[in-house]
mmCIF file of C-alpha atoms and ligand atoms in Angstrom:
data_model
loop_
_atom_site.group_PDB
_atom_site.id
_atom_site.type_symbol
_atom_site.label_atom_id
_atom_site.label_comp_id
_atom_site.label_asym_id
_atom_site.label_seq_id
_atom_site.Cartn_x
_atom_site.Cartn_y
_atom_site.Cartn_z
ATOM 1 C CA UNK J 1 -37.189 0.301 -66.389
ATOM 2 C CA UNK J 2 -37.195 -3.356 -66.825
ATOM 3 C CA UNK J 3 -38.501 -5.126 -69.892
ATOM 4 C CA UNK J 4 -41.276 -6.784 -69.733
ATOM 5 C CA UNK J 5 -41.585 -10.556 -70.895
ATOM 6 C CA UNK J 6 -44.546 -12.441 -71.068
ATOM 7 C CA UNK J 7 -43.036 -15.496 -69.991
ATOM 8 C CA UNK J 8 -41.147 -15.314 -66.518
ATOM 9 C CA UNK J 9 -37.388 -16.194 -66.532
ATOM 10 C CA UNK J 10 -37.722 -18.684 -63.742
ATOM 11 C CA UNK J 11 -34.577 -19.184 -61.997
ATOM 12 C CA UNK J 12 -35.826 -21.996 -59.275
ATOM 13 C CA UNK J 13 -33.835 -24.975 -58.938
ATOM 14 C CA UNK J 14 -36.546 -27.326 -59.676
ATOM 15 C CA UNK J 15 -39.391 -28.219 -60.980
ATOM 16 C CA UNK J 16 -37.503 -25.760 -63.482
ATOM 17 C CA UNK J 17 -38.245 -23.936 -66.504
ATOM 18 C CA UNK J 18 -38.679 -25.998 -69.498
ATOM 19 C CA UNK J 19 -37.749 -24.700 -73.697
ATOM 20 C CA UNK J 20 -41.160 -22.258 -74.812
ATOM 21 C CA UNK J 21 -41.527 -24.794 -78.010
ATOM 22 C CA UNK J 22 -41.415 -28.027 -75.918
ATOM 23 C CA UNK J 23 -44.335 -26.760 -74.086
ATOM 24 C CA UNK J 24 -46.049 -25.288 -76.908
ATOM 25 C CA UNK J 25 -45.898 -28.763 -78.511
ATOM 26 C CA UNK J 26 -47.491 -30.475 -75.783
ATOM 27 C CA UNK J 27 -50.011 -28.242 -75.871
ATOM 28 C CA UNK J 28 -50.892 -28.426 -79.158
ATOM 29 C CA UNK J 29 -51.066 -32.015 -78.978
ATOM 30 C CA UNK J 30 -52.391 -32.770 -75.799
ATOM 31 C CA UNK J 31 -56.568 -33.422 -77.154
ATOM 32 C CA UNK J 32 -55.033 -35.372 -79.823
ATOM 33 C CA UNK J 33 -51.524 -37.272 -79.434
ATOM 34 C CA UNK J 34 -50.343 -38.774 -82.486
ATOM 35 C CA UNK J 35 -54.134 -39.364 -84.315
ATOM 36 C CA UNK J 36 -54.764 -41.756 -81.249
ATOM 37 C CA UNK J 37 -57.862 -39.118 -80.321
ATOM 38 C CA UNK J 38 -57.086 -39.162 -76.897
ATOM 39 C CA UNK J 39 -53.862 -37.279 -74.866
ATOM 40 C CA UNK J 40 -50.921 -38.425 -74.054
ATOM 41 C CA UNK J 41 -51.840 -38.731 -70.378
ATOM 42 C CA UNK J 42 -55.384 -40.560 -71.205
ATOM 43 C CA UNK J 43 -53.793 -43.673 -73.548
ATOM 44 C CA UNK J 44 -52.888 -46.667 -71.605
ATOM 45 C CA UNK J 45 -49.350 -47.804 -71.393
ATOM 46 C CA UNK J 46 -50.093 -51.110 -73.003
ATOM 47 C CA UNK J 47 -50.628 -50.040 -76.362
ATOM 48 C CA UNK J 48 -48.208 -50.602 -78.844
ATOM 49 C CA UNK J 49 -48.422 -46.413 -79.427
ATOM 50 C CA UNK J 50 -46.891 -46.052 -75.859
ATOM 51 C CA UNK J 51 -44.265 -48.039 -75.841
ATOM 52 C CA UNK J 52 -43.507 -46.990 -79.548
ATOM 53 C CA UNK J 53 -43.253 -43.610 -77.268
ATOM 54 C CA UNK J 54 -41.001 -45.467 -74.908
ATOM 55 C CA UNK J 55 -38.415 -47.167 -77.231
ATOM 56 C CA UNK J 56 -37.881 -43.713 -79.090
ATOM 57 C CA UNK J 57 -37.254 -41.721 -75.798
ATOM 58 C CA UNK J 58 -34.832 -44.140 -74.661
ATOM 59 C CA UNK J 59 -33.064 -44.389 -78.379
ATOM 60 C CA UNK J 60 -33.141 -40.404 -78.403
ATOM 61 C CA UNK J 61 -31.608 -40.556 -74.696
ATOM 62 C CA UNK J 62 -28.779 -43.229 -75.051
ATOM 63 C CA UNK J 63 -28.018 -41.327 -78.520
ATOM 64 C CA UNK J 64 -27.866 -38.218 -76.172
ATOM 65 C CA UNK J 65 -25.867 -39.375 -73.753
ATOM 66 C CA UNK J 66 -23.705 -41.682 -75.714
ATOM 67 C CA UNK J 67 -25.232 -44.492 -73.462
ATOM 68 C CA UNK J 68 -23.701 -48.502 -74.729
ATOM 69 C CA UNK J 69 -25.490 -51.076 -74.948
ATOM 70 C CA UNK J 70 -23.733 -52.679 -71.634
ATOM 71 C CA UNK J 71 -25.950 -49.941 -70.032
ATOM 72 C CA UNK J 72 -29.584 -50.568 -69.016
ATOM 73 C CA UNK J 73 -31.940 -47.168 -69.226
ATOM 74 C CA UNK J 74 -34.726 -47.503 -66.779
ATOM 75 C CA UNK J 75 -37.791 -44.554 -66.511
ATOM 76 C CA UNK J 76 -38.938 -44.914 -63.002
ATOM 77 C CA UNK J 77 -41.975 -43.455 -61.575
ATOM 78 C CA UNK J 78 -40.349 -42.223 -58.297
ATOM 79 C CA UNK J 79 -38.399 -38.725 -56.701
ATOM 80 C CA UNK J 80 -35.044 -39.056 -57.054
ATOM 81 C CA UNK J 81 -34.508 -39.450 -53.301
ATOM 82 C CA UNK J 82 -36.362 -43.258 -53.728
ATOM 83 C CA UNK J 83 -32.881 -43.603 -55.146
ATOM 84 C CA UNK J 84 -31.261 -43.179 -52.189
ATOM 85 C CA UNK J 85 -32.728 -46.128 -50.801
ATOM 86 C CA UNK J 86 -32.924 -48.192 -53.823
ATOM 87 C CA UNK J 87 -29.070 -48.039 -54.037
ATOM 88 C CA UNK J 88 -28.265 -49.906 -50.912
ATOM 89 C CA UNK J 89 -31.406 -52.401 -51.731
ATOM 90 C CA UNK J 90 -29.940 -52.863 -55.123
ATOM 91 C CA UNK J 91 -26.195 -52.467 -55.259
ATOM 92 C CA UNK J 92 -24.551 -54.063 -52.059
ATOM 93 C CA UNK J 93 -25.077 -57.565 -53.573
ATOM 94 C CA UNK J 94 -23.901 -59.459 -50.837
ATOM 95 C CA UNK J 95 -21.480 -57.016 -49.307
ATOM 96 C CA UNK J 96 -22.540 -54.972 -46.385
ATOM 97 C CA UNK J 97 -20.386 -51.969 -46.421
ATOM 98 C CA UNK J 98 -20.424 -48.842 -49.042
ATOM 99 C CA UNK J 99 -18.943 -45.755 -49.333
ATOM 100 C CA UNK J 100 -20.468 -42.405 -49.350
ATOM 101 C CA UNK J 101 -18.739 -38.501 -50.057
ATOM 102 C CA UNK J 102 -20.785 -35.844 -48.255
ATOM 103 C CA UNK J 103 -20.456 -32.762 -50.077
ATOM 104 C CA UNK J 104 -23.577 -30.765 -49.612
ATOM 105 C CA UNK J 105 -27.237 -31.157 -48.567
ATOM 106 C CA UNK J 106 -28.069 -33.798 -51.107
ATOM 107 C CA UNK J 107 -25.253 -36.318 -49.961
ATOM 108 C CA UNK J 108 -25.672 -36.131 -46.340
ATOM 109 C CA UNK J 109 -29.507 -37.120 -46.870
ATOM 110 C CA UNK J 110 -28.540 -39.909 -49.256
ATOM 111 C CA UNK J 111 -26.026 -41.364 -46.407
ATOM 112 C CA UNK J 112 -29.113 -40.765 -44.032
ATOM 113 C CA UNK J 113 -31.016 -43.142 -46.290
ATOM 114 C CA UNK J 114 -28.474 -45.391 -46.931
ATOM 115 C CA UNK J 115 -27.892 -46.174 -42.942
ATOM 116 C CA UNK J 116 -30.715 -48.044 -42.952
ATOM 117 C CA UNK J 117 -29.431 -50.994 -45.221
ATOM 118 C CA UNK J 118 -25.735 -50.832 -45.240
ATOM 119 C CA UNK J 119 -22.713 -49.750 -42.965
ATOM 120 C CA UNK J 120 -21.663 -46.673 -44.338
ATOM 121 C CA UNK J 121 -18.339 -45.045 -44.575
ATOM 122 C CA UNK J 122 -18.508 -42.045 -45.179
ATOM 123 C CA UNK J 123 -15.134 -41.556 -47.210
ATOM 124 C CA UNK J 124 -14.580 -37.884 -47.106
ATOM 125 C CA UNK J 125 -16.364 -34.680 -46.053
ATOM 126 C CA UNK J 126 -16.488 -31.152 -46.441
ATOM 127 C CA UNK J 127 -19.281 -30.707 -43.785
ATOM 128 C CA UNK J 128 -16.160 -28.691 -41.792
ATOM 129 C CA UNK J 129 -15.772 -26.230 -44.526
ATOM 130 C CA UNK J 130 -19.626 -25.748 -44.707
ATOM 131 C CA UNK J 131 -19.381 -27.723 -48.068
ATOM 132 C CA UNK J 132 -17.767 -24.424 -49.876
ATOM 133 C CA UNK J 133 -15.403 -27.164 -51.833
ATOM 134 C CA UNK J 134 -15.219 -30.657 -52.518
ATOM 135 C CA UNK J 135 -12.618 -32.996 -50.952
ATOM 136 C CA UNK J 136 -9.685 -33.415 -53.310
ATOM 137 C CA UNK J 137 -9.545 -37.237 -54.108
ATOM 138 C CA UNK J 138 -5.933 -37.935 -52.715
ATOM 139 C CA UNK J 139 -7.930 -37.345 -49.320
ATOM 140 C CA UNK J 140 -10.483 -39.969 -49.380
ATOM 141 C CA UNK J 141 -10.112 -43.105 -46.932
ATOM 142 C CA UNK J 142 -12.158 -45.460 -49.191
ATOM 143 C CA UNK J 143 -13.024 -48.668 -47.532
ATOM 144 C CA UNK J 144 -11.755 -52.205 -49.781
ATOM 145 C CA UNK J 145 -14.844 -53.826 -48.446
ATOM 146 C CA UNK J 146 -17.567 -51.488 -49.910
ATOM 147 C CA UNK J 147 -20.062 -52.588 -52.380
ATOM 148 C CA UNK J 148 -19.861 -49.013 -54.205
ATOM 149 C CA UNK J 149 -18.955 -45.432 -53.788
ATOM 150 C CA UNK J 150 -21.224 -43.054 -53.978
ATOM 151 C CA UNK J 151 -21.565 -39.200 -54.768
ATOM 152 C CA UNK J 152 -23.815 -36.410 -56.020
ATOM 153 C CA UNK J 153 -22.247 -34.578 -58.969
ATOM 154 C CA UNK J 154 -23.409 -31.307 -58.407
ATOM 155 C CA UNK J 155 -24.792 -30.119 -54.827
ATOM 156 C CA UNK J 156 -28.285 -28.375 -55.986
ATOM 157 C CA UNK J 157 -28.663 -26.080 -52.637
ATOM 158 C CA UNK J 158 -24.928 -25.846 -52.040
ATOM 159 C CA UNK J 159 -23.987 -25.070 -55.115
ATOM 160 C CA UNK J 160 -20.685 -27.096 -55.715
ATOM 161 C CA UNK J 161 -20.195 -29.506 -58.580
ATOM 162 C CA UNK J 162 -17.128 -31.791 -59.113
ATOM 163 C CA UNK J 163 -14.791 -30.758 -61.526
ATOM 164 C CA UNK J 164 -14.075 -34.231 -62.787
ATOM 165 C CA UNK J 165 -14.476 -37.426 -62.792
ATOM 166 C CA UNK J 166 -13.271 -39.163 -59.487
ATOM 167 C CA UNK J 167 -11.311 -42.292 -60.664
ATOM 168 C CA UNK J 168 -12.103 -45.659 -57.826
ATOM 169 C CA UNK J 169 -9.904 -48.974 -58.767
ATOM 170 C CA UNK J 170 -12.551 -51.708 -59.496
ATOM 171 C CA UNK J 171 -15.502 -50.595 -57.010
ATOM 172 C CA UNK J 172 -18.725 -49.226 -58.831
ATOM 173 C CA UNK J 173 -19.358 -45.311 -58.957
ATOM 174 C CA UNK J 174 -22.472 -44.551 -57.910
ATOM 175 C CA UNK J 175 -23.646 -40.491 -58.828
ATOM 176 C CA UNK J 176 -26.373 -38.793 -58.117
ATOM 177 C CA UNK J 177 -26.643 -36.685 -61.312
ATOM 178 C CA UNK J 178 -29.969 -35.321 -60.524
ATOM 179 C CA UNK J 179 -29.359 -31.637 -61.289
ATOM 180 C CA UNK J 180 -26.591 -31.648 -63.954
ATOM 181 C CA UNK J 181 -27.283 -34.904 -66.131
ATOM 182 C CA UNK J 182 -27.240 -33.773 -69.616
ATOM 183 C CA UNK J 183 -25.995 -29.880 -68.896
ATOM 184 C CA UNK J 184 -22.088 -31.182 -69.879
ATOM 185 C CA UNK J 185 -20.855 -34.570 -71.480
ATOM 186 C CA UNK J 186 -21.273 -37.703 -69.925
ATOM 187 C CA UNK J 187 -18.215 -40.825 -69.830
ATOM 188 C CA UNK J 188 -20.810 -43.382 -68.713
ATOM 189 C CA UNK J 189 -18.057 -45.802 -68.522
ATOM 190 C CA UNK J 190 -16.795 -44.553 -65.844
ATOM 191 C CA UNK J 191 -19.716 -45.446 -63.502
ATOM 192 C CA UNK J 192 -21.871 -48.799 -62.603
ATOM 193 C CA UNK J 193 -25.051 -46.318 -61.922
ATOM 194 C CA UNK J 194 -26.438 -43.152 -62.516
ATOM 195 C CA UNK J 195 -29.504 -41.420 -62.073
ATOM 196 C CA UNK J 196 -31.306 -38.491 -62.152
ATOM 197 C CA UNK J 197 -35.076 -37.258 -61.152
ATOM 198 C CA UNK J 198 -36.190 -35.318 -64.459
ATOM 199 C CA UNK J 199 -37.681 -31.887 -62.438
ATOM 200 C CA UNK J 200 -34.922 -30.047 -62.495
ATOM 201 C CA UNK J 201 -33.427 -30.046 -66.246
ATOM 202 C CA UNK J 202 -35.754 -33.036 -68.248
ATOM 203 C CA UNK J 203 -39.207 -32.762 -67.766
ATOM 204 C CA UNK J 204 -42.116 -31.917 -65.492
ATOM 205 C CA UNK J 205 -41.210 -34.211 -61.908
ATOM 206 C CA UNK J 206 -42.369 -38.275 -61.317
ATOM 207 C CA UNK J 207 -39.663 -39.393 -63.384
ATOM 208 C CA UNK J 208 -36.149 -40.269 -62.119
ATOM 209 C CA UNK J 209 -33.948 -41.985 -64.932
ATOM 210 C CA UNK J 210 -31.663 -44.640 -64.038
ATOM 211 C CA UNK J 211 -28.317 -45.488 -66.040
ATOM 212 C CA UNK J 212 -27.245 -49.121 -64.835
ATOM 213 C CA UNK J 213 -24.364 -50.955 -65.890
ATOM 214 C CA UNK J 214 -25.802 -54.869 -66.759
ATOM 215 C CA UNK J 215 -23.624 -56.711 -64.714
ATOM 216 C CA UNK J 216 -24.870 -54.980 -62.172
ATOM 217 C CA UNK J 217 -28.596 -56.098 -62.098
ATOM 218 C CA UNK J 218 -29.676 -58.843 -60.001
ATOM 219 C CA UNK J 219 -29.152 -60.092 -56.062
ATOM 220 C CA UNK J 220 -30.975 -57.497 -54.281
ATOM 221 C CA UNK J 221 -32.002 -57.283 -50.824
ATOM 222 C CA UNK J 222 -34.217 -59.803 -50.424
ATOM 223 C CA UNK J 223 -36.536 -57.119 -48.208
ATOM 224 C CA UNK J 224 -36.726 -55.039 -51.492
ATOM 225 C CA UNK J 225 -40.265 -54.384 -52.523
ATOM 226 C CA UNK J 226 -40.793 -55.109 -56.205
ATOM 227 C CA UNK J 227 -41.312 -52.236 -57.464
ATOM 228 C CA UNK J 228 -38.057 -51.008 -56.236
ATOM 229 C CA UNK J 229 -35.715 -53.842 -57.905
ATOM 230 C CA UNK J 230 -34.295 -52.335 -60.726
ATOM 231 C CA UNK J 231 -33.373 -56.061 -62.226
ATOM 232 C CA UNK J 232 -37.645 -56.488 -62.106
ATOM 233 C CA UNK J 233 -38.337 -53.302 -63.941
ATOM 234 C CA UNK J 234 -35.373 -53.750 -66.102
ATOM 235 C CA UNK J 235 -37.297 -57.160 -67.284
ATOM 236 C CA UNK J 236 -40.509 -55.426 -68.135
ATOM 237 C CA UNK J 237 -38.898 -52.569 -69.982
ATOM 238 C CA UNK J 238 -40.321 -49.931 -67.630
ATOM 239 C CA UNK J 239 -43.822 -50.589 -67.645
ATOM 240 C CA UNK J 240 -43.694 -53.268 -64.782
ATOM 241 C CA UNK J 241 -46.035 -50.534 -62.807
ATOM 242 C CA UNK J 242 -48.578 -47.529 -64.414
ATOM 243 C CA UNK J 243 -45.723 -45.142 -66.080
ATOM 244 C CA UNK J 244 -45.234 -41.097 -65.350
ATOM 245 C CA UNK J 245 -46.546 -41.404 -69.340
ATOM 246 C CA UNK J 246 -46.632 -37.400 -69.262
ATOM 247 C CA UNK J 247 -42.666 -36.998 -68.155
ATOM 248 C CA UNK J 248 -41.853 -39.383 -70.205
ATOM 249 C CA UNK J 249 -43.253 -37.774 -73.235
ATOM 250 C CA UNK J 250 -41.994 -34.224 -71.999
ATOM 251 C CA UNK J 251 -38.684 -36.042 -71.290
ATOM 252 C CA UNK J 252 -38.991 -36.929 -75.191
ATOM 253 C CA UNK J 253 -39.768 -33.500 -76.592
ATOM 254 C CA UNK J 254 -36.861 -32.182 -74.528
ATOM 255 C CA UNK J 255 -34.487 -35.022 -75.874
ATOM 256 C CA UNK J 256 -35.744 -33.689 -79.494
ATOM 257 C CA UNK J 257 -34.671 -30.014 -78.427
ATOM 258 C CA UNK J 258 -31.606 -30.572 -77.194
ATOM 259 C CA UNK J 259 -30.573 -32.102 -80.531
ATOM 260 C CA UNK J 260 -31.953 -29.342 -82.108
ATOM 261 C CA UNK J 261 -29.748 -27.077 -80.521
ATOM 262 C CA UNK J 262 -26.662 -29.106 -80.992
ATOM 263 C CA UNK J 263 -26.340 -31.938 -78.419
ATOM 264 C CA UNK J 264 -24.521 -32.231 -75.118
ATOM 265 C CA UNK J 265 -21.555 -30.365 -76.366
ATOM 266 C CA UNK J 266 -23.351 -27.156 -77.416
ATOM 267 C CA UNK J 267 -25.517 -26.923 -73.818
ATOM 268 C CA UNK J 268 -21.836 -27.106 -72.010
ATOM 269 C CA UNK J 269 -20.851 -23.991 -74.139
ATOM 270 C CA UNK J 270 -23.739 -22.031 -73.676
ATOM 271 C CA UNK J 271 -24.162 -23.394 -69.869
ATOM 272 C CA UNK J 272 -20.205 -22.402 -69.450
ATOM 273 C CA UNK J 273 -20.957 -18.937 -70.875
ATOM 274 C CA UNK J 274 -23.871 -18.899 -69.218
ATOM 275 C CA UNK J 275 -22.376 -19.454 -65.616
ATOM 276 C CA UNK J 276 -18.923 -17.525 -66.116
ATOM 277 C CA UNK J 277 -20.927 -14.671 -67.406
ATOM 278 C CA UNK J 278 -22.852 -13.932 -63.673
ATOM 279 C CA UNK J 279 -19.804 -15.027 -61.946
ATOM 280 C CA UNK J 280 -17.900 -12.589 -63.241
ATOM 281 C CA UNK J 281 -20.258 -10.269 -62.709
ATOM 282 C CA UNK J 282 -20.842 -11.474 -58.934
ATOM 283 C CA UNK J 283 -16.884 -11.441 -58.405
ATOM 284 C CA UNK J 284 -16.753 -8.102 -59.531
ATOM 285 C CA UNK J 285 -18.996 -7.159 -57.274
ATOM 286 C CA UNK J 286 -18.906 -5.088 -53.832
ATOM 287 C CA UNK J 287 -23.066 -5.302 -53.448
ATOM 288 C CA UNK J 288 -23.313 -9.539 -54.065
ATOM 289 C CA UNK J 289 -20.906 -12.523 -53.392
ATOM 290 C CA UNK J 290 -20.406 -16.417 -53.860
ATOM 291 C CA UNK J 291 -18.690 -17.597 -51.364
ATOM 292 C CA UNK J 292 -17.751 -21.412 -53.243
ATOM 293 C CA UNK J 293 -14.280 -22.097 -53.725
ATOM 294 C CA UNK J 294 -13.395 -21.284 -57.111
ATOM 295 C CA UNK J 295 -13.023 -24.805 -58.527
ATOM 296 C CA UNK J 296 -15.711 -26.430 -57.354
ATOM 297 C CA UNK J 297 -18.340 -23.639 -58.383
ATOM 298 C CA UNK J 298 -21.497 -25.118 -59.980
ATOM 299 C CA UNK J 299 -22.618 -24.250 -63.352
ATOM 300 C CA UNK J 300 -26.459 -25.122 -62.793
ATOM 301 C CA UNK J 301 -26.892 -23.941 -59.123
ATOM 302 C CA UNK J 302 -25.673 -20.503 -57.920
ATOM 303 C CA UNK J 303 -26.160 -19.283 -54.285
ATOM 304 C CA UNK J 304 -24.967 -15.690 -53.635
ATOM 305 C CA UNK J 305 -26.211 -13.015 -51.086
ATOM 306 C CA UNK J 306 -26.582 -9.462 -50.505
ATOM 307 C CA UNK J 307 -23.420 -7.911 -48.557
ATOM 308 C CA UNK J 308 -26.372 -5.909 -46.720
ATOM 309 C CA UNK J 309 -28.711 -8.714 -45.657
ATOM 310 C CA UNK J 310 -31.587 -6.746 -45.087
ATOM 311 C CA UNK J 311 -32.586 -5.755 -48.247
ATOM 312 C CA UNK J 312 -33.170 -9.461 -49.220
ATOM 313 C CA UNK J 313 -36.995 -9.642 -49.814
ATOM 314 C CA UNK J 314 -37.130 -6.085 -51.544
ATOM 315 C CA UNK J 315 -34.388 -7.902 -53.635
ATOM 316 C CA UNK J 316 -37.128 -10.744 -54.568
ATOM 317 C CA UNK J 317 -40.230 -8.497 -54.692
ATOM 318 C CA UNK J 318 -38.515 -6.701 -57.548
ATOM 319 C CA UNK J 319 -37.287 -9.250 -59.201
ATOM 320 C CA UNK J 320 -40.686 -10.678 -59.302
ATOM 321 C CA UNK J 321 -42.159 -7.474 -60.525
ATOM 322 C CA UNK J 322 -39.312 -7.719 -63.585
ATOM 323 C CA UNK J 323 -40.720 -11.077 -64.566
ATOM 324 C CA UNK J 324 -37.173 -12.242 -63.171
ATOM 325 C CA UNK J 325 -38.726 -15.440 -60.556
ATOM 326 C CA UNK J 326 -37.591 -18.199 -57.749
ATOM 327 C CA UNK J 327 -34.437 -16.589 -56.722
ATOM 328 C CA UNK J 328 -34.752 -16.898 -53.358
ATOM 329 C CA UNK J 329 -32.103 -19.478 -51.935
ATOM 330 C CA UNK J 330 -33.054 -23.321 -50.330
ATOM 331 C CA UNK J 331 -34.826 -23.096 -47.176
ATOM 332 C CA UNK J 332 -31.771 -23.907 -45.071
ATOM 333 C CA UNK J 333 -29.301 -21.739 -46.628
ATOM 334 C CA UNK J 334 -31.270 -18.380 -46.945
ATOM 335 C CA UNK J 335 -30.076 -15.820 -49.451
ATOM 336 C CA UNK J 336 -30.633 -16.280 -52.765
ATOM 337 C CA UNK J 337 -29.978 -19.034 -55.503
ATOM 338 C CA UNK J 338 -29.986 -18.725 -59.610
ATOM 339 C CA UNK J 339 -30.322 -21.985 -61.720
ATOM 340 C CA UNK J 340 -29.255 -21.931 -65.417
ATOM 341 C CA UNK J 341 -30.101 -25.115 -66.977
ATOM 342 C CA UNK J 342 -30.542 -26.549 -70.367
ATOM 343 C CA UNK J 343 -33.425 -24.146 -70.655
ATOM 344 C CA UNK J 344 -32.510 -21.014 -69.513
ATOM 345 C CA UNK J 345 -31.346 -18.702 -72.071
ATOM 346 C CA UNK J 346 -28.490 -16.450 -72.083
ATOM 347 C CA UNK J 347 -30.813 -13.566 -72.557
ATOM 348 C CA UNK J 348 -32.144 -14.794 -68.820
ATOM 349 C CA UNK J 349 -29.135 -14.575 -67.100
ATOM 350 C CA UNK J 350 -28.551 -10.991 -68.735
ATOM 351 C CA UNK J 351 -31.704 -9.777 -67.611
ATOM 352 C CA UNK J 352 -30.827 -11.096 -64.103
ATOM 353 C CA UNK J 353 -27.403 -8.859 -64.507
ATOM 354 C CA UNK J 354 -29.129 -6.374 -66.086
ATOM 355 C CA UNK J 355 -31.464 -6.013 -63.233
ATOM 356 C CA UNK J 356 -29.388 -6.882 -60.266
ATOM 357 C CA UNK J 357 -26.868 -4.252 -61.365
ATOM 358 C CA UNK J 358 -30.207 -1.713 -61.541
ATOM 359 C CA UNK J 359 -31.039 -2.848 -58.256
ATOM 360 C CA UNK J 360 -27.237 -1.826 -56.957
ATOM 361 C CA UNK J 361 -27.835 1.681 -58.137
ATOM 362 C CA UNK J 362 -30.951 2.001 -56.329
ATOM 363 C CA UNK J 363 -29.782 0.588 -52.944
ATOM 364 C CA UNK J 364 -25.777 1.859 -52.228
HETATM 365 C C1 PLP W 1 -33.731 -32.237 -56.158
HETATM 366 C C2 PLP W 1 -32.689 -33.235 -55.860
HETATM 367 C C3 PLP W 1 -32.979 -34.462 -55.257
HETATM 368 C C4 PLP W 1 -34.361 -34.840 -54.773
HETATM 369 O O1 PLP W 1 -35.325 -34.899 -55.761
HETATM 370 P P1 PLP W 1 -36.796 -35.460 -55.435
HETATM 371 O O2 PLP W 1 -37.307 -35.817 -56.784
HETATM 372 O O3 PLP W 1 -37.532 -34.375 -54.747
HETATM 373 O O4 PLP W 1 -36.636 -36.661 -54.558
HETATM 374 C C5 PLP W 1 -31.948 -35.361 -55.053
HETATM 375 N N1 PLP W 1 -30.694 -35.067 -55.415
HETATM 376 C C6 PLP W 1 -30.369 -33.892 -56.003
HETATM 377 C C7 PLP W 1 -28.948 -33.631 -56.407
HETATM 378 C C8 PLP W 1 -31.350 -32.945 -56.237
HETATM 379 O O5 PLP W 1 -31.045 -31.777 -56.819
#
């Protein structure tokens, strides 16, 4: 049978699982947080203590991420989908017009948003292929009038990811990085903004970081409310309103792993191996299948299904009885879904194998 852990692998594509020491640490130092005598989440965000806390997260982020210092880092206390409408409020700067590429669940509910304050072309979709690929960029009708263009790098319930980065002429790239920032290196020069909420690969959720080019900071919407104008928060270094103090410091401690482990470049190894290693497996498969085209597979989000449907929730039921959780797929896709982050170790996605190929035997 099974092994037994005493931590679950969780496998749910956010809130995730987060590194065993990371938590560990926080628990150890949640009654007292740096000799203050008080926890992290019980100091207020005016002492000089907090935003010490601040200014290293950021440093340890923009060292990360190879972030320059024509790049503003803003910790916002907000989902990631206040984004969606902060873009528009924020970014058209006098235009009226952006441009959107609809690729999966995320995407379409960002252009929802986005309809509200700006005309939006939406450039290119693969809503006709059921988003199994993403629209090769010789395809796109981008409009010369738009204020930005905007996509989401990797589709969290679809489970595509773009293979690279698209190249615009002069026009801002906006990207919704929410599921894959920090899983593979970053050219931050390519884009005017990126962000990403921190629940499915940073930190516990409330946090959504924002990676903002400075030019690009100022004019917004004058029916923005304050606390959604990122050239206001920008100016009080985060702490305009009461920070998500406890992200932030998780966000921190997860910063500290990940150099620990080797940076960016060592997390896109293991995350590669990670990915090709259940893909293969899938592919080889005549029980499970992925039905994404090949190129545009995600290596943080993987839907697949059971050839015979009906043996779906004995398929989670066991799973949860092997310690092996969240694998049941997004609400409006159905089947089931595996995310490998930062934190998930190979030894999870084994056990996964290692139990889905048990599970096989038992049900031909
Ligand atoms: C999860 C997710 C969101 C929404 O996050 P919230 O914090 O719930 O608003 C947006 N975009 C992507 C790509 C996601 O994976």
């Amino acid at each position: 049978m099974m092994k037994k852990h005493n931590r679950s692998y969780n496998f749910g594509a956010g809130p995730a699982m987060l590194p065993e020491e990371i938590l560990r640490q926080a628990q150890e130092e949640l009654l007292n947080w740096q000799h203050s005598g008080m926890s992290i989440v019980e100091i207020s965000h005016r002492t000089p203590e907090f935003s010490d806390l601040v200014s290293e997260t950021e440093h340890d982020f923009r060292k990360l991420a190879s972030i320059p210092n024509n790049y503003r880092v803003l910790f916002l206390a907000a989902p990631a989908r206040a984004q969606f409408a902060m873009i528009p409020m924020n970014l058209l700067r006098g235009k009226k017009q952006a441009d959107y590429i609809e690729t999966g669940i995320w995407s379409k509910l960002a252009i929802e948003e986005a309809q509200r304050y700006a005309e939006v072309n939406v450039a290119a979709s693969s809503a006709s292929t059921r988003y199994r690929e993403i629209p090769e960029r010789n395809s796109w009708k981008l409009n010369e009038n738009a204020a930005y263009v905007y996509f989401t790098h990797n589709e969290t319930i679809n489970g595509v990811i773009f293979p690279d980065v698209p190249s615009v002429d002069d026009v801002p790239l906006v990207c919704d990085m929410t599921s894959s920032l920090l899983t593979q290196p970053l050219d931050i020069t390519r884009y005017g903004l990126v962000f990403a909420g921190s629940q499915k690969n940073i930190a516990p959720a409330g946090l959504t970081l924002v990676i903002i080019r400075n030019d690009l900071l100022g004019d917004a919407l004058p029916i923005t409310p304050s606390i959604f104008n990122y050239e206001l928060l920008d100016s009080y270094q985060s702490l305009y309103y009461t920070p998500t103090s406890f992200s932030i410091y998780m966000a921190g401690l997860m910063f500290k792993w990940l150099k620990s482990q080797g940076g960016i470049s060592e997390m896109w190894r293991r995350n590669l191996h990670k990915a090709q290693t259940f893909y293969n497996f899938i592919d080889q498969s005549d029980f499970y299948y992925n039905s994404i085209e090949k190129n545009y597979r995600s290596h943080c989000n993987i839907p697949f299904q059971l050839r015979n449907e009906t043996l779906l929730s004995l398929f989670l039921e066991e799973a949860q009885k092997a310690n092996l959780t969240a694998l049941k797929g997004h609400r409006l896709l159905g089947g089931l879904r595996a995310s490998f982050y930062n934190a998930m170790p190979q030894a999870g996605v084994d056990s996964l194998i290692e139990f889905m190929e048990h599970f096989r035997s038992n049900h031909v």
